[in-house]
Structure formats: structure tokens, C-alpha cells
Amino acid sequence: MNAFYNDLGIGDVLLISLKEIEKEKRVVERKGDVARLYHKDSGETAGYHIFQATRYGTVEGRGMLPITNELKELLQKALEENGFQEQIQFPTQPAFVVGFVKDKKKHPDADKLSVCQVDTGEETLQIVCGAPNVDKGQKVPVALTGAVMPTGMKIKKSKLRGVPSNGMICSAKELAIADAPQEKGILVLEDKYEVGIDFLLQKQRLAH
């Protein structure tokens, strides 16, 4: 699940993504301030667009937002007041955390790829990364397996040129952060970020 908000770009609209569903399979149902996106065959909810979102609660920040209690309350209130009965199953763990690159080696079969060992607090993950600026000793935002990116892409365990990769080290652009640089490269975090903790929540708190 992820939440996205940019009042300067698209107005007072909160975008909630729950599942990855192909565009050609999506159907929209609109009731009042809420549009529900769902799979036309299975009926599974893919996400919600909450229009006039700040009528239902406070929205802090722009870009991808942490799933806070305040955001959960806003979403449930908007759904109930606009005639939707669905109870959202909120994630119990963050999908984006701060990682620490413990080691970096060249991919054995691809010059532009690096094989990184990344401490995410709970465990060390092997992640194949194509960013030119990734390096040992960095703190970085990591999308864990199961995370849904702003584009709707779901992060899955994979193999890149034969090497297993679990998760993704993210750029500012991939996280839809405002004023993200256009040049390629992962987002390198300041040392004050704490490894293993929800990246989006820390970003929001450090912005104040």
C-alpha cells in the first residue's frame, strides 16, 4: 500500500494504491469525493482517489506519505462518508525503510550493475543496483519486497543477469519526491536517518 499527495501538482487529491492491476483491467466507481479503482473481473480494489482530501483530515507533506494513524483515520472517514463499506487492511510494517550499504561488488556479468549487501535493520538483503553513484557506507531508501511504487509497480524478488535481488535501492525520482534531480542516481541520505526505520516517516519528521 502507498499514499501519494501533491496539492501543487494535482490539487487536493489523496491517491491510495493497494494492489498492482493492469491498466486495461481497471474500472472506476465514483461516489461523491471518492473514486474506487478495481479489477473488472475479480472485483478486487486496486486503490482509491480521495478528492477534497483535507475535508476529511490533515494531510502532511507532499509526494509519497507514511501510513500514519492520522492518514488511516482520514481514509476510513472519507470512505464511510461517501458510501463505501470496505475495511482497508493496513500494512503492519513499512514498505520503505532506511538501509545501509555494507558492501558493494561489481556484477559478474554486467558492467553497469552492482551487487550490494544492504542492512535494513532486521536483515541484510542482497540488492542488485544499476545506479552509478551507489557505494559502500551509504544510507539509502530501500523498497522492500511487496512495496508498491508511485508508478504502481510492485517490488518482487527477482534475478538480474542471473544474480538474485531482494528489494530496490531507490532514487528520489522513483519515490516521486518533489524537485527530484533528473540525472540518474539513487538518493543518498544524511547520516541523521536511522537504519531500519520507516523512511517516509523519518523524512516527514525531519522536514519539520
mmCIF file of C-alpha atoms in Angstrom, residues 14-15 18 28 30 54 56-57 61 67 73-74 81 88 102 110 114 124 127 132 137 143 147 149 165 191 201 205 207:
data_model
loop_
_atom_site.group_PDB
_atom_site.id
_atom_site.type_symbol
_atom_site.label_atom_id
_atom_site.label_comp_id
_atom_site.label_asym_id
_atom_site.label_seq_id
_atom_site.Cartn_x
_atom_site.Cartn_y
_atom_site.Cartn_z
ATOM 1 C CA LEU A 14 -5.033 11.778 -1.944
ATOM 2 C CA LEU A 15 -4.067 8.768 -4.070
ATOM 3 C CA LEU A 18 -3.427 -1.107 -2.724
ATOM 4 C CA VAL A 28 -13.570 3.174 -11.761
ATOM 5 C CA ARG A 30 -17.195 7.176 -8.225
ATOM 6 C CA THR A 54 -8.345 17.801 3.574
ATOM 7 C CA TYR A 56 -11.625 14.572 5.976
ATOM 8 C CA GLY A 57 -8.429 15.220 7.924
ATOM 9 C CA GLY A 61 3.773 16.753 3.242
ATOM 10 C CA ILE A 67 0.850 5.378 6.562
ATOM 11 C CA GLU A 73 -8.457 7.790 10.009
ATOM 12 C CA LEU A 74 -8.762 10.227 7.092
ATOM 13 C CA GLU A 81 -18.999 9.346 4.427
ATOM 14 C CA ILE A 88 -8.884 -1.467 4.490
ATOM 15 C CA LYS A 102 27.517 -2.686 3.920
ATOM 16 C CA ALA A 110 27.072 -6.690 -16.245
ATOM 17 C CA SER A 114 26.458 -3.520 -8.682
ATOM 18 C CA THR A 124 20.861 -7.899 5.328
ATOM 19 C CA ILE A 127 20.109 -5.963 -3.922
ATOM 20 C CA PRO A 132 26.202 4.901 -10.935
ATOM 21 C CA GLY A 137 28.899 3.139 3.522
ATOM 22 C CA ALA A 143 11.784 -0.518 -1.209
ATOM 23 C CA ALA A 147 6.299 -2.449 -1.799
ATOM 24 C CA MET A 149 5.973 2.227 -6.146
ATOM 25 C CA SER A 165 17.965 -9.316 -5.903
ATOM 26 C CA ASP A 191 23.581 10.444 8.487
ATOM 27 C CA LEU A 201 8.008 8.669 8.340
ATOM 28 C CA ARG A 205 9.575 14.196 10.769
ATOM 29 C CA ALA A 207 11.214 18.081 7.405
#
